[in-house]
Coordinates of C-alpha atoms in Angstrom, one line a residue:
M1 CA -1.9 -55.6 -7.8
N2 CA -4.2 -53.4 -5.7
Q3 CA -3.9 -53.0 -1.9
Q4 CA -7.2 -54.9 -1.2
K5 CA -6.0 -57.9 -3.2
Q6 CA -2.6 -57.9 -1.5
S7 CA -4.3 -57.7 1.9
E8 CA -6.5 -60.7 1.0
L9 CA -3.5 -62.8 -0.1
G10 CA -1.6 -61.8 3.0
Q11 CA -4.4 -62.9 5.2
A12 CA -4.6 -66.2 3.3
A13 CA -0.8 -66.7 3.8
V14 CA -1.0 -66.1 7.5
K15 CA -3.9 -68.4 7.9
A16 CA -1.9 -71.1 6.1
I17 CA 1.1 -70.4 8.4
I18 CA -1.0 -70.7 11.6
I19 CA -2.7 -73.9 10.4
L20 CA 0.6 -75.5 9.3
Y21 CA 2.2 -74.5 12.7
A22 CA -0.6 -76.2 14.6
I23 CA -0.3 -79.4 12.5
V24 CA 3.5 -79.6 12.7
S25 CA 3.2 -78.9 16.5
L26 CA 0.9 -81.9 17.0
V27 CA 3.1 -84.3 15.0
H28 CA 4.9 -86.6 17.4
L29 CA 3.7 -84.5 20.4
G30 CA 3.7 -87.6 22.6
Y31 CA 1.8 -90.8 23.1
P32 CA -1.9 -90.4 23.7
Y33 CA -1.7 -93.2 26.2
A34 CA 0.1 -94.1 29.4
P35 CA -0.4 -96.7 32.2
S36 CA -3.4 -95.7 34.3
T37 CA -4.0 -98.4 36.9
S38 CA -1.8 -98.2 40.0
W39 CA -0.4 -100.2 42.8
N40 CA -0.5 -97.9 45.8
S41 CA 1.0 -98.0 49.3
N42 CA 0.3 -95.6 52.1
E43 CA 2.7 -97.1 54.6
K44 CA 6.4 -97.8 54.9
G45 CA 7.6 -101.4 54.5
K46 CA 4.9 -102.6 52.2
T47 CA 6.2 -105.4 50.0
I48 CA 5.8 -106.5 46.4
L49 CA 6.8 -110.2 46.2
L50 CA 7.1 -111.7 42.7
D51 CA 7.4 -115.4 42.0
F52 CA 8.6 -116.5 38.6
G53 CA 7.9 -120.3 39.2
E54 CA 11.5 -121.2 38.6
E55 CA 14.9 -119.5 38.4
K56 CA 15.0 -116.9 35.6
E57 CA 17.8 -114.9 34.2
I58 CA 16.8 -111.3 34.9
E59 CA 18.5 -108.4 33.2
S60 CA 16.4 -105.5 34.1
I61 CA 13.4 -104.1 36.0
S62 CA 11.4 -101.2 34.4
W63 CA 8.6 -99.2 35.8
Y64 CA 6.2 -96.4 35.1
Q65 CA 6.0 -94.2 38.2
G66 CA 2.9 -92.5 39.5
N67 CA 2.3 -89.4 41.5
Y68 CA 5.2 -89.5 44.0
E69 CA 8.7 -88.7 43.1
N70 CA 12.0 -90.0 44.5
R71 CA 10.7 -93.3 45.9
T72 CA 13.2 -95.8 47.4
F73 CA 12.7 -99.6 47.6
E74 CA 14.8 -102.2 49.2
L75 CA 15.5 -104.8 46.5
Y76 CA 15.9 -108.5 47.2
V77 CA 16.3 -111.6 45.0
G78 CA 15.7 -115.1 46.2
S79 CA 16.3 -118.7 45.1
G80 CA 16.6 -122.2 46.4
E81 CA 14.7 -124.4 48.9
P82 CA 14.5 -123.0 51.5
T83 CA 14.7 -119.6 49.9
T84 CA 17.9 -117.7 50.3
W85 CA 17.5 -113.9 50.0
I86 CA 20.2 -111.6 48.8
Q87 CA 19.8 -107.8 49.2
L88 CA 20.9 -105.7 46.2
S89 CA 21.5 -102.0 46.3
N90 CA 18.3 -100.0 46.7
L91 CA 16.0 -99.3 43.8
E92 CA 15.4 -95.6 43.2
M93 CA 12.4 -94.5 41.3
N94 CA 12.8 -90.8 40.7
R95 CA 10.8 -89.2 37.9
V96 CA 7.0 -89.2 38.0
Y97 CA 5.0 -90.2 35.0
Q98 CA 7.9 -91.6 33.1
W99 CA 9.5 -95.0 32.5
G100 CA 12.6 -95.9 34.4
I101 CA 14.9 -98.8 34.3
R102 CA 17.4 -100.7 36.6
F103 CA 19.7 -103.3 35.4
V104 CA 20.1 -106.1 37.9
N105 CA 21.8 -108.8 35.8
T106 CA 21.1 -111.7 38.1
K107 CA 19.4 -115.2 38.3
A108 CA 16.6 -115.7 40.7
R109 CA 13.1 -117.2 41.2
F110 CA 11.8 -114.5 43.5
L111 CA 12.0 -110.7 43.4
K112 CA 11.0 -108.6 46.4
L113 CA 10.6 -104.8 46.6
K114 CA 10.0 -103.2 50.0
T115 CA 9.1 -99.5 50.0
R116 CA 10.9 -97.2 52.3
N117 CA 8.5 -94.3 51.8
Q118 CA 5.0 -93.7 53.3
F119 CA 3.3 -92.9 50.0
T120 CA 4.2 -94.8 46.8
E121 CA 2.5 -95.3 43.4
I122 CA 3.6 -97.6 40.7
K123 CA 1.6 -97.9 37.5
E124 CA 3.4 -100.7 35.7
L125 CA 6.3 -103.1 36.2
I126 CA 8.3 -104.8 33.4
I127 CA 10.8 -107.6 34.1
E128 CA 13.0 -108.6 31.2
D129 CA 15.6 -111.3 30.5
F130 CA 18.8 -110.8 28.6
Q131 CA 17.0 -111.4 25.3
K132 CA 14.6 -108.5 26.1
N133 CA 11.8 -110.9 26.6
S134 CA 9.2 -110.0 29.3
I135 CA 9.1 -112.3 32.3
V136 CA 5.6 -112.4 33.8
P137 CA 5.4 -113.7 37.4
V138 CA 3.2 -116.7 38.1
N139 CA 1.5 -114.6 40.8
A140 CA 0.9 -111.6 38.6
S141 CA -2.8 -111.9 39.6
D142 CA -1.8 -110.8 43.1
Y143 CA -0.7 -107.4 41.6
P144 CA -3.1 -106.9 38.7
E145 CA -2.4 -103.2 38.4
L146 CA 1.3 -103.8 37.8
F147 CA 1.1 -106.2 34.9
D148 CA -2.0 -105.2 32.9
E149 CA -0.6 -102.5 30.6
A150 CA 2.7 -103.9 29.6
K151 CA 2.0 -103.2 25.9
M152 CA 2.5 -99.5 26.6
Y153 CA 6.1 -100.0 27.4
P154 CA 8.2 -98.4 24.7
G155 CA 11.5 -100.0 25.8
Y156 CA 12.9 -96.9 27.5
G157 CA 11.8 -93.6 29.0
S158 CA 11.5 -91.2 26.1
I159 CA 10.1 -87.7 25.3
A160 CA 7.1 -89.4 23.7
S161 CA 6.4 -91.7 26.6
G162 CA 6.6 -89.5 29.7
T163 CA 7.6 -86.3 31.5
I164 CA 10.8 -84.4 30.8
F165 CA 12.4 -81.4 32.6
D166 CA 9.8 -79.4 34.5
E167 CA 6.8 -81.4 33.1
A168 CA 7.4 -83.7 36.1
V169 CA 6.4 -80.7 38.3
F170 CA 3.7 -79.0 36.3
A171 CA 1.9 -82.0 34.7
R172 CA 1.8 -83.7 38.0
T173 CA 0.3 -80.6 39.7
A174 CA -2.3 -80.2 36.9
Y175 CA -3.4 -83.8 37.5
E176 CA -3.7 -83.0 41.3
Y177 CA -5.9 -80.0 40.6
L178 CA -8.2 -82.2 38.6
H179 CA -8.5 -84.7 41.4
S180 CA -8.5 -82.4 44.4
L181 CA -5.2 -83.8 45.7
R182 CA -2.6 -81.9 47.7
S183 CA -0.8 -79.5 45.3
Y184 CA 2.8 -80.6 44.9
E185 CA 4.1 -77.5 43.0
D186 CA 3.4 -74.2 44.7
T187 CA 6.3 -72.1 43.5
H188 CA 4.1 -70.4 40.8
P189 CA 0.5 -69.3 40.9
P190 CA -2.0 -72.0 39.8
L191 CA -3.4 -70.8 36.4
G192 CA -0.7 -72.2 34.2
K193 CA -1.2 -75.7 35.7
L194 CA -5.0 -75.3 35.3
M195 CA -4.5 -74.7 31.6
I196 CA -2.5 -77.9 31.4
S197 CA -5.2 -79.7 33.3
I198 CA -7.7 -78.9 30.5
G199 CA -5.7 -81.1 28.1
I200 CA -5.4 -83.8 30.7
A201 CA -9.2 -83.7 31.3
A202 CA -9.8 -84.1 27.6
F203 CA -7.2 -86.6 26.6
G204 CA -6.0 -88.3 29.8
M205 CA -2.9 -88.3 31.9
N206 CA -0.5 -89.0 29.1
P207 CA 2.2 -86.9 27.2
F208 CA -0.3 -85.8 24.5
G209 CA -2.8 -84.8 27.2
W210 CA -0.5 -82.6 29.3
R211 CA 1.1 -81.0 26.2
V212 CA -1.8 -80.2 23.9
S213 CA -2.9 -77.1 25.8
G214 CA 0.5 -75.6 25.2
V215 CA 0.1 -76.2 21.5
A216 CA -3.2 -74.4 21.6
A217 CA -1.5 -71.5 23.4
G218 CA 1.3 -71.4 21.0
T219 CA -1.1 -71.2 18.0
L220 CA -3.1 -68.5 19.7
I221 CA 0.0 -66.4 20.2
L222 CA 0.5 -66.4 16.4
I223 CA -3.1 -65.2 15.9
V224 CA -2.6 -62.4 18.4
L225 CA 0.8 -61.4 16.9
W226 CA -0.8 -61.3 13.5
A227 CA -3.6 -59.0 14.7
F228 CA -1.0 -56.9 16.5
A229 CA 1.1 -56.6 13.3
R230 CA -1.9 -55.7 11.2
R231 CA -2.5 -52.6 13.4
L232 CA 1.2 -51.7 13.3
F233 CA 2.1 -52.0 9.7
K234 CA 0.8 -50.5 6.4
N235 CA 2.4 -53.0 4.1
P236 CA 0.0 -56.1 4.1
W237 CA 3.0 -58.5 3.8
T238 CA 4.8 -57.3 6.9
P239 CA 2.4 -59.0 9.2
V240 CA 2.9 -62.2 7.2
A241 CA 6.7 -62.0 7.6
V242 CA 6.5 -61.2 11.3
T243 CA 4.0 -64.1 12.0
A244 CA 6.2 -66.5 10.0
L245 CA 9.3 -65.4 11.9
F246 CA 7.8 -66.2 15.2
A247 CA 6.2 -69.4 14.0
L248 CA 9.6 -70.6 13.0
D249 CA 11.3 -69.6 16.3
F250 CA 12.7 -72.7 18.0
L251 CA 12.0 -71.5 21.5
H252 CA 8.4 -70.7 20.8
F253 CA 7.9 -74.0 18.9
T254 CA 9.5 -76.2 21.6
E255 CA 8.0 -74.4 24.6
S256 CA 4.5 -74.7 23.2
R257 CA 5.0 -78.5 22.8
L258 CA 5.8 -79.0 26.4
G259 CA 3.6 -79.4 29.5
Q260 CA 5.1 -76.3 31.0
I261 CA 3.5 -72.9 31.8
D262 CA 5.6 -70.4 29.9
S263 CA 3.4 -70.5 26.7
F264 CA 0.4 -69.4 28.7
L265 CA 2.3 -66.6 30.3
V266 CA 3.5 -65.3 26.9
L267 CA 0.0 -65.6 25.4
F268 CA -1.6 -63.5 28.1
M269 CA 1.3 -61.0 28.1
T270 CA 1.1 -60.6 24.3
V271 CA -2.7 -60.1 24.5
M272 CA -2.4 -57.5 27.2
Y273 CA 0.1 -55.4 25.2
Y274 CA -2.1 -55.8 22.1
F275 CA -5.0 -54.3 24.1
M276 CA -2.8 -51.5 25.4
Y277 CA -1.8 -50.6 21.9
C278 CA -5.5 -50.7 20.8
Y279 CA -6.2 -48.3 23.7
Y280 CA -3.4 -46.0 22.5
E281 CA -4.9 -45.9 19.0
E282 CA -8.3 -45.1 20.4
T283 CA -7.0 -42.2 22.4
E284 CA -5.1 -40.9 19.4
A285 CA -8.4 -40.9 17.5
G286 CA -10.1 -39.0 20.4
R287 CA -12.0 -41.9 21.8
E288 CA -11.9 -43.3 25.4
G289 CA -11.1 -46.9 24.5
L290 CA -12.1 -48.1 27.9
R291 CA -13.0 -51.6 26.6
Y292 CA -9.5 -52.1 25.5
L293 CA -8.1 -50.9 28.8
A294 CA -10.5 -53.4 30.5
G295 CA -9.2 -56.2 28.3
C296 CA -5.6 -55.2 29.1
G297 CA -6.3 -55.5 32.8
I298 CA -8.0 -58.8 32.5
F299 CA -5.1 -60.4 30.6
F300 CA -2.7 -58.8 33.0
G301 CA -4.5 -60.6 35.7
L302 CA -4.3 -63.9 33.8
A303 CA -0.6 -63.4 33.2
I304 CA 0.3 -62.9 36.8
S305 CA -1.9 -65.9 37.7
C306 CA 0.5 -68.0 35.7
K307 CA 3.8 -66.5 36.8
W308 CA 4.9 -63.6 38.9
S309 CA 7.1 -62.5 36.0
G310 CA 3.9 -61.3 34.5
F311 CA 4.4 -58.3 36.9
Y312 CA 7.5 -57.4 34.8
G313 CA 5.3 -56.9 31.8
G314 CA 2.8 -55.1 34.0
A315 CA 5.5 -52.5 34.8
G316 CA 5.8 -51.8 31.0
L317 CA 2.0 -51.4 30.8
V318 CA 2.0 -48.8 33.7
L319 CA 4.7 -46.8 31.9
I320 CA 2.8 -46.8 28.6
W321 CA -0.5 -45.9 30.3
L322 CA 1.2 -43.1 32.2
V323 CA 2.8 -41.6 29.1
I324 CA -0.6 -41.8 27.2
L325 CA -2.3 -40.0 30.1
I326 CA 0.3 -37.3 30.4
W327 CA 0.3 -36.8 26.7
R328 CA -3.5 -36.4 26.6
F329 CA -3.4 -33.9 29.5
R330 CA -0.7 -31.8 27.9
K331 CA -2.6 -31.7 24.6
G332 CA -5.7 -30.6 26.4
E333 CA -7.7 -33.7 25.6
A334 CA -8.1 -34.6 29.2
D335 CA -8.6 -32.1 32.1
C336 CA -8.0 -32.9 35.8
K337 CA -11.5 -34.3 36.2
E338 CA -11.0 -36.7 33.2
V339 CA -7.6 -37.7 34.4
W340 CA -9.0 -38.6 37.9
K341 CA -11.8 -40.6 36.2
I342 CA -9.3 -42.6 34.2
C343 CA -7.2 -43.2 37.2
K344 CA -10.2 -44.6 39.2
I345 CA -11.2 -46.8 36.3
S346 CA -7.7 -48.0 35.8
M347 CA -7.5 -49.0 39.5
L348 CA -10.5 -51.2 38.9
F349 CA -9.0 -52.6 35.7
F350 CA -5.4 -53.1 36.9
I351 CA -5.7 -53.8 40.6
V352 CA -9.2 -55.0 41.6
I353 CA -10.0 -57.2 38.6
P354 CA -6.5 -58.8 38.4
A355 CA -6.6 -59.5 42.1
G356 CA -10.0 -61.2 41.7
I357 CA -8.7 -63.3 38.8
Y358 CA -5.6 -64.2 40.9
L359 CA -7.7 -65.3 43.9
V360 CA -10.2 -67.3 41.7
S361 CA -7.2 -69.2 40.2
Y362 CA -6.5 -70.6 43.7
I363 CA -9.9 -72.4 44.1
P364 CA -8.5 -75.8 43.0
Y365 CA -5.3 -75.3 45.0
V366 CA -5.0 -77.8 47.9
A367 CA -2.4 -76.7 50.5
F368 CA -0.7 -79.0 53.1
D369 CA -3.2 -77.9 55.7
E370 CA -6.7 -77.9 54.2
N371 CA -8.3 -76.8 57.4
K372 CA -7.0 -73.3 57.2
R373 CA -9.2 -70.6 55.6
F374 CA -8.9 -70.0 51.9
L375 CA -7.3 -66.5 52.2
T376 CA -4.9 -67.8 54.8
R377 CA -3.8 -70.6 52.4
V378 CA -3.4 -68.2 49.6
F379 CA -1.4 -65.7 51.7
E380 CA 0.9 -68.5 53.0
N381 CA 1.5 -69.6 49.4
Q382 CA 2.6 -66.1 48.4
V383 CA 5.1 -66.2 51.3
N384 CA 6.4 -69.6 50.3
M385 CA 6.8 -68.5 46.6
F386 CA 8.8 -65.4 47.6
Q387 CA 11.0 -67.4 50.0
Y388 CA 11.6 -70.1 47.4
H389 CA 12.6 -67.7 44.6
S390 CA 14.5 -65.3 46.8
T391 CA 16.6 -68.0 48.5
L392 CA 17.1 -70.3 45.5
K393 CA 20.8 -71.1 45.3
G394 CA 23.1 -73.5 43.4
T395 CA 23.9 -73.9 39.8
H396 CA 22.6 -75.7 36.7
E397 CA 24.6 -76.8 33.7
S398 CA 22.2 -75.0 31.3
A399 CA 21.8 -71.8 33.4
S400 CA 22.7 -68.5 31.8
L401 CA 22.6 -64.7 32.5
W402 CA 20.2 -62.3 30.9
Y403 CA 22.6 -60.8 28.4
Q404 CA 23.6 -64.2 27.2
W405 CA 20.0 -64.9 26.2
L406 CA 20.2 -62.2 23.5
V407 CA 22.7 -64.1 21.4
M408 CA 21.9 -67.6 22.6
I409 CA 25.2 -68.3 24.3
K410 CA 23.7 -71.2 26.3
P411 CA 20.7 -73.3 25.1
V412 CA 18.9 -75.5 27.7
K413 CA 19.4 -79.2 27.1
L414 CA 16.1 -80.7 28.2
Y415 CA 16.7 -84.3 27.3
F416 CA 19.5 -86.5 25.9
M417 CA 19.5 -90.3 25.1
R418 CA 22.3 -92.0 23.3
F419 CA 21.6 -95.2 21.2
Q420 CA 23.7 -97.7 19.3
S421 CA 25.0 -96.8 15.8
E422 CA 26.0 -93.3 17.0
R423 CA 22.4 -92.1 17.1
A424 CA 20.8 -90.0 19.8
E425 CA 17.6 -88.2 20.8
I426 CA 18.2 -84.6 21.9
L427 CA 15.7 -81.9 23.0
T428 CA 17.0 -78.3 23.3
L429 CA 15.5 -74.9 24.2
M430 CA 17.1 -72.2 22.0
G431 CA 16.1 -69.5 19.6
N432 CA 16.2 -69.4 15.8
P433 CA 19.3 -67.5 14.7
G434 CA 17.3 -66.3 11.7
L435 CA 15.2 -64.3 14.1
W436 CA 17.3 -63.7 17.2
W437 CA 20.6 -62.4 15.6
P438 CA 19.3 -60.0 12.9
G439 CA 16.4 -59.1 15.2
L440 CA 18.9 -58.0 17.9
I441 CA 20.7 -55.8 15.3
M442 CA 17.4 -54.3 14.1
M443 CA 16.3 -53.7 17.6
F444 CA 19.4 -51.7 18.5
A445 CA 18.9 -49.8 15.2
C446 CA 15.4 -48.9 16.3
L447 CA 16.7 -47.9 19.7
Y448 CA 19.4 -45.7 18.1
Q449 CA 16.8 -44.0 15.9
L450 CA 14.6 -43.4 18.9
A451 CA 17.5 -41.5 20.6
D452 CA 17.5 -39.2 17.6
R453 CA 13.8 -39.0 16.7
F454 CA 10.9 -40.3 18.8
E455 CA 8.6 -42.7 17.0
N456 CA 5.5 -43.9 18.8
K457 CA 5.3 -47.5 17.4
A458 CA 8.9 -48.3 18.0
A459 CA 8.8 -46.8 21.5
F460 CA 5.8 -48.9 22.4
L461 CA 7.4 -52.1 21.1
M462 CA 10.8 -51.3 22.8
T463 CA 8.9 -50.9 26.1
A464 CA 7.1 -54.2 25.6
Y465 CA 10.4 -55.9 24.7
A466 CA 12.4 -54.5 27.6
A467 CA 9.9 -54.7 30.4
P468 CA 9.9 -58.5 30.8
L469 CA 13.7 -58.6 30.3
L470 CA 15.4 -55.9 32.3
P471 CA 14.2 -57.0 35.8
W472 CA 16.2 -60.2 35.3
I473 CA 19.4 -58.0 35.6
F474 CA 18.7 -57.8 39.4
V475 CA 17.7 -61.5 39.9
S476 CA 20.5 -63.3 41.8
R477 CA 19.1 -66.9 41.3
Y478 CA 20.2 -69.0 38.4
T479 CA 18.1 -68.3 35.2
F480 CA 17.5 -69.9 31.8
I481 CA 17.1 -68.7 28.3
Y482 CA 13.3 -69.4 28.4
H483 CA 12.9 -66.4 30.7
Y484 CA 13.6 -64.4 27.5
Y485 CA 10.5 -65.9 25.8
P486 CA 8.1 -63.0 26.7
S487 CA 10.3 -60.6 24.9
V488 CA 10.7 -62.5 21.6
P489 CA 7.3 -61.6 20.0
Y490 CA 8.4 -57.9 20.2
L491 CA 11.7 -58.8 18.6
A492 CA 9.8 -60.0 15.6
L493 CA 7.6 -56.9 15.6
L494 CA 10.6 -54.6 15.9
M495 CA 12.0 -56.3 12.8
G496 CA 8.8 -55.4 11.0
I497 CA 9.2 -51.7 12.2
W498 CA 12.8 -51.6 10.9
A499 CA 11.7 -53.1 7.6
E500 CA 9.0 -50.6 7.0
Q501 CA 11.3 -47.8 7.9
H502 CA 13.7 -48.9 5.1
G503 CA 11.2 -49.4 2.3
K504 CA 11.6 -52.0 -0.3
K505 CA 15.1 -52.9 0.8
G506 CA 13.9 -53.4 4.3
Q507 CA 11.1 -55.7 3.1
I508 CA 13.5 -57.8 1.1
I509 CA 15.8 -58.2 4.1
L510 CA 12.9 -59.1 6.3
F511 CA 11.7 -61.9 3.9
V512 CA 15.3 -63.1 3.5
C513 CA 15.3 -63.5 7.3
V514 CA 12.1 -65.5 7.0
G515 CA 13.7 -67.8 4.4
V516 CA 16.8 -68.3 6.4
S517 CA 14.7 -69.0 9.5
A518 CA 12.7 -71.7 7.5
V519 CA 15.9 -73.4 6.4
L520 CA 17.3 -73.3 9.9
F521 CA 14.0 -74.7 11.3
L522 CA 14.5 -77.7 9.0
L523 CA 18.2 -78.0 9.8
F524 CA 17.6 -77.9 13.6
Y525 CA 14.3 -79.8 13.6
P526 CA 15.7 -83.0 15.1
I527 CA 17.0 -81.3 18.3
I528 CA 14.0 -79.0 18.8
T529 CA 11.6 -82.0 18.7
G530 CA 13.7 -84.9 20.1
T531 CA 13.7 -86.8 16.8
R532 CA 16.4 -89.5 16.7
V533 CA 19.3 -88.2 14.7
D534 CA 22.9 -89.1 13.8
Q535 CA 25.3 -87.6 16.4
N536 CA 27.8 -86.7 13.7
Y537 CA 25.2 -84.6 12.0
V538 CA 24.6 -82.6 15.2
I539 CA 28.3 -82.2 15.8
R540 CA 29.1 -81.2 12.3
W541 CA 26.1 -79.0 11.4
L542 CA 24.5 -77.7 14.5
Q543 CA 27.1 -77.1 17.2
W544 CA 28.0 -73.6 15.9
L545 CA 29.3 -72.1 19.1
P546 CA 31.6 -73.8 21.7
T547 CA 28.8 -73.4 24.3
W548 CA 26.3 -75.2 22.1
K549 CA 27.1 -78.6 23.6
F550 CA 24.2 -80.7 22.3
I551 CA 26.1 -84.0 22.4
S552 CA 27.5 -84.9 25.9

């Protein structure tokens, strides 16, 4: 089979992988609906008084909370003539945009909730008896927003029905950007939340709406990785294997299905390194390649506008840019005048333009004090972000150190719900062992070879891999395995480098890794999507290491 035919087949295979990834990512992404009408209170002590007409056996109160977290209500039940009121322990509504439940197990005609916070928003209330039948108050018409969307109640707060983990922060802030409300989350720059808000604007404030932008980003990363691999590798099937490996990675798959900002960061960082590599190729061919340098700077600006950790990747870009410039000067391809010209243009591309993008991303941001000038609000937010991340203390059960990420010592358990018949729903952030473990070995093999003989492609990818990772060595706050996410695309590309260096044997091993990754993707699918699964299956087949405690 000739090279052209193989290339066409490889492209067809990658297109199939990308389409399949997008389809699988959208399956059970989350409900495309959620309660939308709200009972609101802007004062402490406001009361919801429910009358059931007669005494009812009440097992539980469920609710779907709106835009304010950690709301506290005084809870009373009343019965008799005249009414005797008994105060129960306070009702705590903690997670925004998710169903919560409180078991009261009592008999009463009246139910009274009295808010202890200034601002409160409840989107739906469900009262159930011991047979799980809904009890509708006779005065429900006094609170129409609380009893008009009961059909949306799934029976419990699940992955499909509401926010989990940091979605409670980022999805909420994305909604606030859309409606010009005060921005709750200000510990990261705004762009990632703005990307989430695109999905919310299109599909509504529901799980599908706040997650679909992440799926789009995850799919686009595959396209960029494929384009990157096509420039790096001669064998037309190596880009297919590299793209498949990353598409099958658990961390990439799960992160792109969440309403969080990491997928956007990784997308922009992958594109900026792709453009830097294009710039390197152009200079090797004796061309300026300034359009690629401009693209690199633009996407660097987009990356840092999502998370400050984009600067870590930026440090790698500076190193590569400097090596290219020095190399051209030493070869006589650029004199002092040309070097100065490139430096001036690069200041525009990597300082002025990114700074402009960063500032523009703050336009929807609403600070606590809206009367301050725009630049003052932006500056104060930078101070707040630095103070938050530099002083963050404490621990987390899923926290891990940077060197533990490399071998997946400690996955992040995002969600766990146990059911009868020994079944559970579990959602975990971790990598695919079929990529991460052999990839680590091949990465060190490439590093060892670089110490003996310099190879441009491997050196470029090692820089792109290490730049987002190494700064975490010096970070004292607790960290998680998803901070390793920006390095994982280059782990897959380094596997491709190693495979091409080892000829046919290397290609076989690379595709064996793809096959193993595919099998493991199916094996671990329940706990990387939150699909209900038998707990014994998880314990027996998935808890490979003592620290992989998926069942608690």
